[in-house]
CSV table of C-alpha atoms and ligand atoms in Angstrom, one decimal:
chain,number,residue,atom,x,y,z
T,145,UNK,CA,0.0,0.0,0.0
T,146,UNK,CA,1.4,3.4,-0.7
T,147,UNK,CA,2.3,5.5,2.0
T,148,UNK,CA,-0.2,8.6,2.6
T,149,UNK,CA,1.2,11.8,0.8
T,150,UNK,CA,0.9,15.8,0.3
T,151,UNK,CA,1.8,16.6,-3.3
T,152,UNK,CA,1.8,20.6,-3.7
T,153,UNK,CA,2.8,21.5,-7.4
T,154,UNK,CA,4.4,25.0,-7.2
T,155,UNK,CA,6.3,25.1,-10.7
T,156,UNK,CA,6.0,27.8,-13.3
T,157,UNK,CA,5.1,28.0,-16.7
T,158,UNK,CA,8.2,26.3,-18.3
T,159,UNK,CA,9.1,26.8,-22.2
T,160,UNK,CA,11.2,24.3,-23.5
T,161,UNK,CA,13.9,23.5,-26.4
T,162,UNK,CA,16.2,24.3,-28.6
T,163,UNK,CA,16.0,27.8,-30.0
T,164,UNK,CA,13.2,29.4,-27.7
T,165,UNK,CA,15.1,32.1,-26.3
T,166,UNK,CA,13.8,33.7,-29.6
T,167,UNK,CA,10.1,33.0,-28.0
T,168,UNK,CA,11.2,36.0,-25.2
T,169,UNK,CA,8.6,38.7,-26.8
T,170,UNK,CA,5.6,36.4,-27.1
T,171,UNK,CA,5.9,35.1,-23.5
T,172,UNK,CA,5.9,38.7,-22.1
T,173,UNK,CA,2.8,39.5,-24.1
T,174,UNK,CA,1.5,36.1,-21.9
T,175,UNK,CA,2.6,38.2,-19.2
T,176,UNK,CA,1.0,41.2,-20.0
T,177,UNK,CA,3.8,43.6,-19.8
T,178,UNK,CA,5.5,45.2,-21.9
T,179,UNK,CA,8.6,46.7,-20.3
T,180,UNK,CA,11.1,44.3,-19.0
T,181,UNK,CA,14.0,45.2,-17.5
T,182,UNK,CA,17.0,42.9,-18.3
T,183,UNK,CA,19.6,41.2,-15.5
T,184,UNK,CA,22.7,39.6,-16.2
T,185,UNK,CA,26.3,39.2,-14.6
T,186,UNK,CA,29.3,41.4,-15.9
T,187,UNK,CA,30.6,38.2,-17.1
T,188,UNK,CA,27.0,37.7,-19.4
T,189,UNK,CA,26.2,41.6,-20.4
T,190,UNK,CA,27.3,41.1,-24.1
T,191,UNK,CA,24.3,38.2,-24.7
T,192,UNK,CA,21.7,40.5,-22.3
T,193,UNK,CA,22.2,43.2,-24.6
T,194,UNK,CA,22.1,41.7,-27.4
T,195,UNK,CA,18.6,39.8,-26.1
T,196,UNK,CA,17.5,43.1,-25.2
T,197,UNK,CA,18.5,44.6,-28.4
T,198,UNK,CA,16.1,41.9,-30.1
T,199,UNK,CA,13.4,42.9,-27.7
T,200,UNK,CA,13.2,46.4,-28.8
T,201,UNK,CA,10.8,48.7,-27.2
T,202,UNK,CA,9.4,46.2,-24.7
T,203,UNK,CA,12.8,46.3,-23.3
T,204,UNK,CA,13.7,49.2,-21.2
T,205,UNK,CA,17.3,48.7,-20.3
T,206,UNK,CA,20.0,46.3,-18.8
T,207,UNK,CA,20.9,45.9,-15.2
T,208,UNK,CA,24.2,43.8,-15.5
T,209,UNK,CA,25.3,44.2,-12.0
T,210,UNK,CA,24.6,40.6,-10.4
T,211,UNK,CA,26.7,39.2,-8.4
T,212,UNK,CA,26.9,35.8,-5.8
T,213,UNK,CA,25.0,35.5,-2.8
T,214,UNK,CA,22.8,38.6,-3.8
T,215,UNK,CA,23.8,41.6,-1.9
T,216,UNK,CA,21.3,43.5,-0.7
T,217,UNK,CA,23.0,46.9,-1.6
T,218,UNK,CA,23.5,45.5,-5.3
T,219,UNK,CA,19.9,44.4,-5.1
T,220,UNK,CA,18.7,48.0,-4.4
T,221,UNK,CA,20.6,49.8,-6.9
T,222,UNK,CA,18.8,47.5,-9.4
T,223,UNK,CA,15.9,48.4,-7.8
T,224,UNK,CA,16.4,52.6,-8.2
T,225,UNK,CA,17.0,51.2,-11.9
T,226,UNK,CA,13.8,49.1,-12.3
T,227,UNK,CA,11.7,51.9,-11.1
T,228,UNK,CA,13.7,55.0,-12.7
T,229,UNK,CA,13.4,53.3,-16.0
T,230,UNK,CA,9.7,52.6,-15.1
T,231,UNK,CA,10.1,48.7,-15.7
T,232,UNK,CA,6.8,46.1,-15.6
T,233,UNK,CA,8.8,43.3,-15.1
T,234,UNK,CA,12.2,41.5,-15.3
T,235,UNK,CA,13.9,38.8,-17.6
T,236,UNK,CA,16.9,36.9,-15.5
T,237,UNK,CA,19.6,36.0,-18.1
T,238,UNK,CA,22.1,33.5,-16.5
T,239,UNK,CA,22.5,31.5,-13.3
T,240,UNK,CA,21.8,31.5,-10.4
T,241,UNK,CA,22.9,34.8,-9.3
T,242,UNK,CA,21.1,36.3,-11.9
T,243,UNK,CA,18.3,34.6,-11.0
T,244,UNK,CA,18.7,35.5,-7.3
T,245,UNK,CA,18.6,39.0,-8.5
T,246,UNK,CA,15.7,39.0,-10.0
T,247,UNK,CA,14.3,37.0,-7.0
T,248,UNK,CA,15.2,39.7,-4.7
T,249,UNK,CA,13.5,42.3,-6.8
T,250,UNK,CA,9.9,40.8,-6.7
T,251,UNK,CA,10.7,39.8,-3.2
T,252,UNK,CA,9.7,43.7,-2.7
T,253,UNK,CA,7.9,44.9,-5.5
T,254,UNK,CA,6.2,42.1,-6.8
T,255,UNK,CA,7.4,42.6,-10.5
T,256,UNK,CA,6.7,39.1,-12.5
T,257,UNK,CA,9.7,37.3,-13.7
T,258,UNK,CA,10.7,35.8,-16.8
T,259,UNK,CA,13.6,33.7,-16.4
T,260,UNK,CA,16.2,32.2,-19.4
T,261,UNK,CA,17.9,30.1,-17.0
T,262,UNK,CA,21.4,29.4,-18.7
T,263,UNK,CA,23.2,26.9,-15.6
T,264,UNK,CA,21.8,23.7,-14.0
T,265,UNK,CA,21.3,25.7,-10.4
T,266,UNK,CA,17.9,24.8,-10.7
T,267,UNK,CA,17.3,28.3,-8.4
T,268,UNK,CA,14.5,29.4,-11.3
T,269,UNK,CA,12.0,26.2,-10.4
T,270,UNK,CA,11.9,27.6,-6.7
T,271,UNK,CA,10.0,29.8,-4.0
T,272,UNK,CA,14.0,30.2,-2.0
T,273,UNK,CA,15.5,34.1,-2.5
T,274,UNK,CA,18.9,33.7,-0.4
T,275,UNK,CA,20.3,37.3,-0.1
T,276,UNK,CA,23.3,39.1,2.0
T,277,UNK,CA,23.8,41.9,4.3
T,278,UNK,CA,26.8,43.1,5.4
T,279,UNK,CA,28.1,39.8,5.0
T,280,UNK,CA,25.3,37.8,6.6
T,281,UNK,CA,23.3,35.3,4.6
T,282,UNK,CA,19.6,34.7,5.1
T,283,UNK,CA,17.3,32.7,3.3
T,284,UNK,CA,13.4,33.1,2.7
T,285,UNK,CA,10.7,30.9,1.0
T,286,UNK,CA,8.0,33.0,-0.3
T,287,UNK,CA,5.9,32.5,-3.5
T,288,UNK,CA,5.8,36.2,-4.1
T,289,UNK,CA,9.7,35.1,-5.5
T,290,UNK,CA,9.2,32.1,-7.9
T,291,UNK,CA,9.0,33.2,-11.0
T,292,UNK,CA,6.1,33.3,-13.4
T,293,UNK,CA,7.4,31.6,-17.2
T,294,UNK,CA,11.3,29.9,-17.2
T,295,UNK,CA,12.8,29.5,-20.5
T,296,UNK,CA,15.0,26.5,-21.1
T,297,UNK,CA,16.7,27.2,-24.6
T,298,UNK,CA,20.1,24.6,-24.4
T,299,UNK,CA,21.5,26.3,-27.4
T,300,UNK,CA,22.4,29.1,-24.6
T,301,UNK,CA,24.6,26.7,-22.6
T,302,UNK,CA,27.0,25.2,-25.0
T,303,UNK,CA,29.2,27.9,-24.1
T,304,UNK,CA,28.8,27.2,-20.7
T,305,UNK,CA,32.3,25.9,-19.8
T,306,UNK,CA,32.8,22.1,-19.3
T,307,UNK,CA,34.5,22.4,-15.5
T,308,UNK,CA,30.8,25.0,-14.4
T,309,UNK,CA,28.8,22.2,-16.3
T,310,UNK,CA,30.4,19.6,-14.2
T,311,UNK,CA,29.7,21.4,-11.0
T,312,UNK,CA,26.4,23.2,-11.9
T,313,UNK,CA,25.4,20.1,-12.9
T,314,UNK,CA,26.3,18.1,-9.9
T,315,UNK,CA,24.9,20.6,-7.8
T,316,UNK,CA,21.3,19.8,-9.3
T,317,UNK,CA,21.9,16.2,-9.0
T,318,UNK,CA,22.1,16.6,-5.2
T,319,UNK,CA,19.1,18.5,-4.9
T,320,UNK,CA,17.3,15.4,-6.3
T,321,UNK,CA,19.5,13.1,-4.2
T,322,UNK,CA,18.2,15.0,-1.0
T,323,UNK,CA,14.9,14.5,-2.6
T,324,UNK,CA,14.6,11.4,-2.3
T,325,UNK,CA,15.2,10.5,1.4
T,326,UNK,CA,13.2,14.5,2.4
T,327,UNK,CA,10.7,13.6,4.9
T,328,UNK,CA,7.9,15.2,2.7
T,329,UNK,CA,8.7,13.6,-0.4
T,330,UNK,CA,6.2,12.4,-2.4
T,331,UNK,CA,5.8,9.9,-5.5
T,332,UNK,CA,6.0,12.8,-7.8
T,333,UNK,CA,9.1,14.4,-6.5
T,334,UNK,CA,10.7,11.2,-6.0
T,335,UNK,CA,10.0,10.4,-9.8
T,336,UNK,CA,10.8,13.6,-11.0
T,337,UNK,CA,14.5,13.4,-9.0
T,338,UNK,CA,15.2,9.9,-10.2
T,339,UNK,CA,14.7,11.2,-14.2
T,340,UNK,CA,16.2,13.9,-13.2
T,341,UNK,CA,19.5,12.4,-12.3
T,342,UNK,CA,19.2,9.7,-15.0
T,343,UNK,CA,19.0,13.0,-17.7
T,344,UNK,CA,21.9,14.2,-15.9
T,345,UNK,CA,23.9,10.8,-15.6
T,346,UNK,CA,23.4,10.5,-19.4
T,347,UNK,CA,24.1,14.0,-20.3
T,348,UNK,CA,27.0,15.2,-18.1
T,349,UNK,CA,29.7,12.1,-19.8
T,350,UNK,CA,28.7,13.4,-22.9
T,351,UNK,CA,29.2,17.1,-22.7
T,352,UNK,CA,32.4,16.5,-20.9
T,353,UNK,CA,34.0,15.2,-24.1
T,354,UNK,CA,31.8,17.6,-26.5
T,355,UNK,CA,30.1,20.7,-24.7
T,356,UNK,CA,28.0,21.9,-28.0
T,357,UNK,CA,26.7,18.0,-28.3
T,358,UNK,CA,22.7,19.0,-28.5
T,359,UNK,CA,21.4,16.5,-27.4
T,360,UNK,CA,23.4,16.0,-24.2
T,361,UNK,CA,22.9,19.6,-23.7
T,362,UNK,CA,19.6,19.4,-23.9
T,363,UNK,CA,19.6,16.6,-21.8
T,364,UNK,CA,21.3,18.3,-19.1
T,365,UNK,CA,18.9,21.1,-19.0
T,366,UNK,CA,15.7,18.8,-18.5
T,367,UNK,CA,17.0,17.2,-15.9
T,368,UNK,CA,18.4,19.9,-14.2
T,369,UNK,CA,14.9,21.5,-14.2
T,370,UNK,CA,13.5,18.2,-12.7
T,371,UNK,CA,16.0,18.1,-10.0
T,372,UNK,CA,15.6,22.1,-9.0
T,373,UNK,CA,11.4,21.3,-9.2
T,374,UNK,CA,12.5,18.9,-6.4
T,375,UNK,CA,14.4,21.6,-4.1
T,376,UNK,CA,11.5,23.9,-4.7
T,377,UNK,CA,9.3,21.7,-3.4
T,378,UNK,CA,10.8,19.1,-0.7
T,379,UNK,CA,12.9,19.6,2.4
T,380,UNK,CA,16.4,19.4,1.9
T,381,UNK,CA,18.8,17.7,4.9
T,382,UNK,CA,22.3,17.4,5.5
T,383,UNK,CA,24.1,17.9,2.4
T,384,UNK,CA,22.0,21.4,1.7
T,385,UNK,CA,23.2,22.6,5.6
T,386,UNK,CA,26.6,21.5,4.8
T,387,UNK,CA,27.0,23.4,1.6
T,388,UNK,CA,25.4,26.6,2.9
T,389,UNK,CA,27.5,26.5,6.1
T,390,UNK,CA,30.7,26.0,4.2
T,391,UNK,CA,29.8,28.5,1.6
T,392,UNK,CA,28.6,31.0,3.8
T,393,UNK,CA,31.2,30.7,7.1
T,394,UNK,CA,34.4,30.4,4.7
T,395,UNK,CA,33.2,31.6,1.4
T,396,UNK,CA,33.7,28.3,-0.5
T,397,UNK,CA,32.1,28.8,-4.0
T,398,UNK,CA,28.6,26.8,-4.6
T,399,UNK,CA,28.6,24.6,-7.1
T,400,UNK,CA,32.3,23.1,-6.0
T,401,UNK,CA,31.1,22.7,-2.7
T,402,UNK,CA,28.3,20.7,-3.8
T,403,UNK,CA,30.3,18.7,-6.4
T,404,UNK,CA,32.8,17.6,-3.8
T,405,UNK,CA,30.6,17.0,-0.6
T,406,UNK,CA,27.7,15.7,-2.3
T,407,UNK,CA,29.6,11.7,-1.9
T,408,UNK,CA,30.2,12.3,1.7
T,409,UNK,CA,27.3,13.3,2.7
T,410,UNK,CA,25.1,10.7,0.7
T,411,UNK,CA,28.0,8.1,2.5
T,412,UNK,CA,26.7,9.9,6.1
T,413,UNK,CA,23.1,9.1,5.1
T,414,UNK,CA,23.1,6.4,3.2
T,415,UNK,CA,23.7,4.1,6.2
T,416,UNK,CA,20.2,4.8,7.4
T,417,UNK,CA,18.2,4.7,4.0
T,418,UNK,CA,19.9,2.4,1.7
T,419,UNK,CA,16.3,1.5,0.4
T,420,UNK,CA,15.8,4.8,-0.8
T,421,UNK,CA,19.1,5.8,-2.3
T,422,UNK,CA,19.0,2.1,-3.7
T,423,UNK,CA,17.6,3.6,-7.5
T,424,UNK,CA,20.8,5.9,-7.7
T,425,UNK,CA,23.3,3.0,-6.5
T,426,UNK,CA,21.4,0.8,-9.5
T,427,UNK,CA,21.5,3.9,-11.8
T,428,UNK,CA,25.4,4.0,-11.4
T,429,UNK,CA,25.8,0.0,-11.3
T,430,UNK,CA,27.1,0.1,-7.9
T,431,UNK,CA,26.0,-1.3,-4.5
T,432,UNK,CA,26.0,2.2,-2.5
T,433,UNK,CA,24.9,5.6,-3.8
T,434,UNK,CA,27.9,6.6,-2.3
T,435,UNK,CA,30.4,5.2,-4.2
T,436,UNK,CA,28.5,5.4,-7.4
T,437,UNK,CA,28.1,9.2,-7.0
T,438,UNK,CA,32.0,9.5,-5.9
T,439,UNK,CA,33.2,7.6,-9.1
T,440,UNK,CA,31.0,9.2,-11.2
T,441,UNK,CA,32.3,12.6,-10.2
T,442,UNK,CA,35.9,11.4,-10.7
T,443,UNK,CA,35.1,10.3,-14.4
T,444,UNK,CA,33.4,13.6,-15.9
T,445,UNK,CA,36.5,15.7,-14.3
T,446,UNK,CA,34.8,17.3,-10.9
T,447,UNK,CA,37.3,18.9,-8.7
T,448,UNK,CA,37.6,16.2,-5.5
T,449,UNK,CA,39.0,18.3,-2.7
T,450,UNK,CA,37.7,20.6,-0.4
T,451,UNK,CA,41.4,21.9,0.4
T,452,UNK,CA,41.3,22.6,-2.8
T,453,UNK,CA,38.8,25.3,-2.4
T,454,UNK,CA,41.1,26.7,1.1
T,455,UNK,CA,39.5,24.7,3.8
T,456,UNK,CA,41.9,23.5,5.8
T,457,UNK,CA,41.7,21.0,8.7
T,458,UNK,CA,42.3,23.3,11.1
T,459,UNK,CA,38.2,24.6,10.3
T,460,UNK,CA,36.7,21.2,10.5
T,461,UNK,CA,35.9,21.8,14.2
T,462,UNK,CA,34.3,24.7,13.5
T,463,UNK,CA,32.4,23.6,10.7
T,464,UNK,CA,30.7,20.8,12.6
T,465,UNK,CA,30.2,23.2,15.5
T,466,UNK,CA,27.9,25.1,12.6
T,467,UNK,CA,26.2,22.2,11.3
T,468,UNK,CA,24.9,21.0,14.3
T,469,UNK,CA,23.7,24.2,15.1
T,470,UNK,CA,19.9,24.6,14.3
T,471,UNK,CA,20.5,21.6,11.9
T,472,UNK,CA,18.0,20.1,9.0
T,473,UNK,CA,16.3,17.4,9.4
T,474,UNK,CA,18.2,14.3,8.1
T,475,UNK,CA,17.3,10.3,8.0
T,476,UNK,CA,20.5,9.9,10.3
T,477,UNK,CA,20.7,11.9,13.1
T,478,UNK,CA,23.4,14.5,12.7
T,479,UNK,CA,26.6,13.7,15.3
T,480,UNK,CA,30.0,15.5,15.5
T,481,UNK,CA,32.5,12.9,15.1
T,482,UNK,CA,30.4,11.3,12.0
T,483,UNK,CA,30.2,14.8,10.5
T,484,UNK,CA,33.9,15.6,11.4
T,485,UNK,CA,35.3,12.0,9.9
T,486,UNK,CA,32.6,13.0,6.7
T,487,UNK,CA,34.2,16.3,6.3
T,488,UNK,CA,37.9,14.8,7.0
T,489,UNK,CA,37.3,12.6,3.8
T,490,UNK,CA,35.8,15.9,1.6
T,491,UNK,CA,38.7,17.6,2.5
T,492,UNK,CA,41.5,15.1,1.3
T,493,UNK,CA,39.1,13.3,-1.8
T,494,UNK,CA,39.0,10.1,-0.3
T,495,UNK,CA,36.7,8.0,-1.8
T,496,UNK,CA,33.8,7.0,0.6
T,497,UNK,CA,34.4,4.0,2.5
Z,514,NAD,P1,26.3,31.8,-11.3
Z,514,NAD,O1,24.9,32.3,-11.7
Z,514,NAD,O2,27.0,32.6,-10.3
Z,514,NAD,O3,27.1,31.8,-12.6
Z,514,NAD,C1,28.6,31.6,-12.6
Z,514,NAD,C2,29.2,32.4,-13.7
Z,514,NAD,O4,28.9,31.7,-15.0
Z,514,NAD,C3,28.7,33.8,-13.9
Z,514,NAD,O5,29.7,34.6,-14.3
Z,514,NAD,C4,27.7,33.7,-15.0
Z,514,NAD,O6,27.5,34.9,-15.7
Z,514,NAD,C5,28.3,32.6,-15.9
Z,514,NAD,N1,27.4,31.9,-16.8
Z,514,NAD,C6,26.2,31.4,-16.5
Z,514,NAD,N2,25.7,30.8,-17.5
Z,514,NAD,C7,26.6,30.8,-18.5
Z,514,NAD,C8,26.6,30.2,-19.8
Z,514,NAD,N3,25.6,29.5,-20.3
Z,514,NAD,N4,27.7,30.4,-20.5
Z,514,NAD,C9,28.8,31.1,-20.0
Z,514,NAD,N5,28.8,31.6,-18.8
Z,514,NAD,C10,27.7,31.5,-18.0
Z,514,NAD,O7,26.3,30.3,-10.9
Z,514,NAD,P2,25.2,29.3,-10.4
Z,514,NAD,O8,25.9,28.1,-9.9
Z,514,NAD,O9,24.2,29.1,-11.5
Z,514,NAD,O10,24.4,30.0,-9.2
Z,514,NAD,C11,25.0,30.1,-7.9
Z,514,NAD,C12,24.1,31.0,-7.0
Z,514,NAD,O11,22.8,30.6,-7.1
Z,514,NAD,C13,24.5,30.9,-5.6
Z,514,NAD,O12,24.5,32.2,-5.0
Z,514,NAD,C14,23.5,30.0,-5.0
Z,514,NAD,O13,23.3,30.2,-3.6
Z,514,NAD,C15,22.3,30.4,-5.8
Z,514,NAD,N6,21.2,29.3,-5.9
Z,514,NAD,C16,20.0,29.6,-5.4
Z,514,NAD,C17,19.0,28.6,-5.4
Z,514,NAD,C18,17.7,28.9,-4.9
Z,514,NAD,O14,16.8,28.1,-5.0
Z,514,NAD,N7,17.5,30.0,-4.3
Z,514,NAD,C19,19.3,27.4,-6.0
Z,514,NAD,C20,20.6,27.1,-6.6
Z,514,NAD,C21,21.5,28.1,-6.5
């Protein structure tokens, strides 16, 4: 008999395939506005003008000041821009941080937003806005910031270099991995994280030996959508905490972080939930998740060490200090020496025992 479930769908409208950024215009009239401001990164501003030159009049300008970790001083300069400009929406161009812009615009004016989502961050898919202030990171889950119409067009990542579509894409993979063991899962989420790893499983091989191959990129972007529907809408647990506390206590960058722990912690959790990690281990052709996950991450080229990144063993005690402070739930209890041994193994890149 099934076990008794919530299932609460939460995505937006989602445009998918090769060539669709060119469907941009159309989905604002959708939209009903008709003056979008554009968002990108410095590193991305060439491609947001040029999308904004496309638009033509229903584009209004380009804000190309997104950064990481969405700082709220950058986040109200775009602001002052949205409303001097007198904008009625805005289109996200890029990651993550782009996205997380765009998130912390509506977050206080309610503007709709279009998103061409351009990594496998899967931030587009959810109702999470995390922002800084002076340094501090918070995080808040409010409908008013998922956004309205995501357009997946894969032709925009095949520039996307192979070591970002290695981490981005691992990054998505553990959001479905969490997915699957999140106390609130349901048969949906746990269906859409298995094909959503499986996409990526297939896809990541490939684009490591030819980043332009469309149908791996393509590939890559469906699942990543799938895996970032499941952080939208289930708990996450100990790998999510891990990441954020790493990230934000000793500014390790995201998508590494996530690459590298994601074994580790899945070898912390697994112990308790075999059963339910049990579709990833047969995915991979192994016996545990674990291993599976860690020797798949050696063969498409992800980085292995978090010493890598500048941790050093000397921060290990602190870091477990923080994750068991106000930890997420996980399936196995969280417990400092477990944790400590966990991170011990991150930090050198030794495979999961
Ligand atoms: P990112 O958005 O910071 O992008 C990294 C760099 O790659 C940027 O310079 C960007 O302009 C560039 N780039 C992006 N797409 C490209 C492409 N196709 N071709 C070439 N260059 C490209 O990285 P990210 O990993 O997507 O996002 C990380 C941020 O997103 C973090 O701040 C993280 O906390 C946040 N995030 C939030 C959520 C959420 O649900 N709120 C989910 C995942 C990540």
């Amino acid at each position: 008999m099934r076990e008794p479930f919530i299932y609460k769908g939460t995505i937006p409208r989602i445009v998918f395939g090769a060539g669709t950024v060119a469907k941009v215009a159309d989905e604002l009239v959708n939209l009903s506005r008709h003056r979008a401001l554009v968002l990108s990164t410095a590193h991305q501003e060439a491609d947001a003008k040029a999308l904004a030159e496309r638009l033509g009049a229903v584009c209004v300008g380009v804000f190309s000041g997104a950064v990481m970790h969405t700082p709220v001083e950058v986040t109200l300069e775009a602001l002052r821009v949205f409303s001097d400009k007198g904008a009625d929406c805005v289109i996200s161009f890029g990651g993550g941080s782009t996205i997380g812009l765009g998130k912390a615009i509506a977050y206080r004016n309610n503007t709709p937003q279009l998103v061409i989502a351009t990594t496998y961050a899967g931030s587009e898919v959810t109702p999470i806005l995390g922002q800084t202030d002076r340094g501090i990171k918070t995080t808040v889950r409010d409908l008013s910031v998922l956004p309205e119409t995501v357009i997946y067009d894969p032709e925009l990542t095949y520039a996307l270099p192979v070591n970002m579509t290695v981490n981005s894409g691992l990054n998505a993979i553990a959001h479905a991995v969490e997915g699957l063991y999140a106390q609130d899962r349901n048969p949906v989420s746990s269906m859409m994280a298995m094909e959503g790893i499986a996409a990526l499983h297939r896809a990541l091989p490939a684009i490591a030996g030819d980043p332009r191959n469309p149908a791996a990129r393509s590939d890559a972007l469906y699942g990543s959508w799938l895996c970032g529907v499941v952080l939208g809408t289930v708990g996450m647990a100990l790998h999510h905490k891990m990441c954020h506390t790493l990230g934000g206590t000793f500014d390790l960058p995201h998508a590494e972080t996530h690459a590298i722990l994601l074994p580790h912690t899945v070898a912390y959790t697994e112990a308790a939930v075999p059963h339910l990690l049990a579709p990833i281990a047969a995915l991979m052709g192994t016996d545990r998740a674990a291993t599976g996950l860690f020797d798949f991450a050696r063969a498409i080229g992800a980085p292995s060490k978090l010493q890598d990144l500048g941790l050093t063993s000397r921060d290990l005690d602190k870091a477990t200090e923080i994750a068991l402070q106000n930890p997420y739930w996980n399936p196995r209890p969280l417990e400092a020496n477990g944790i400590k041994e966990m991170l011990q193994k991150a930090l050198e890149g030794a495979r999961p025992g």
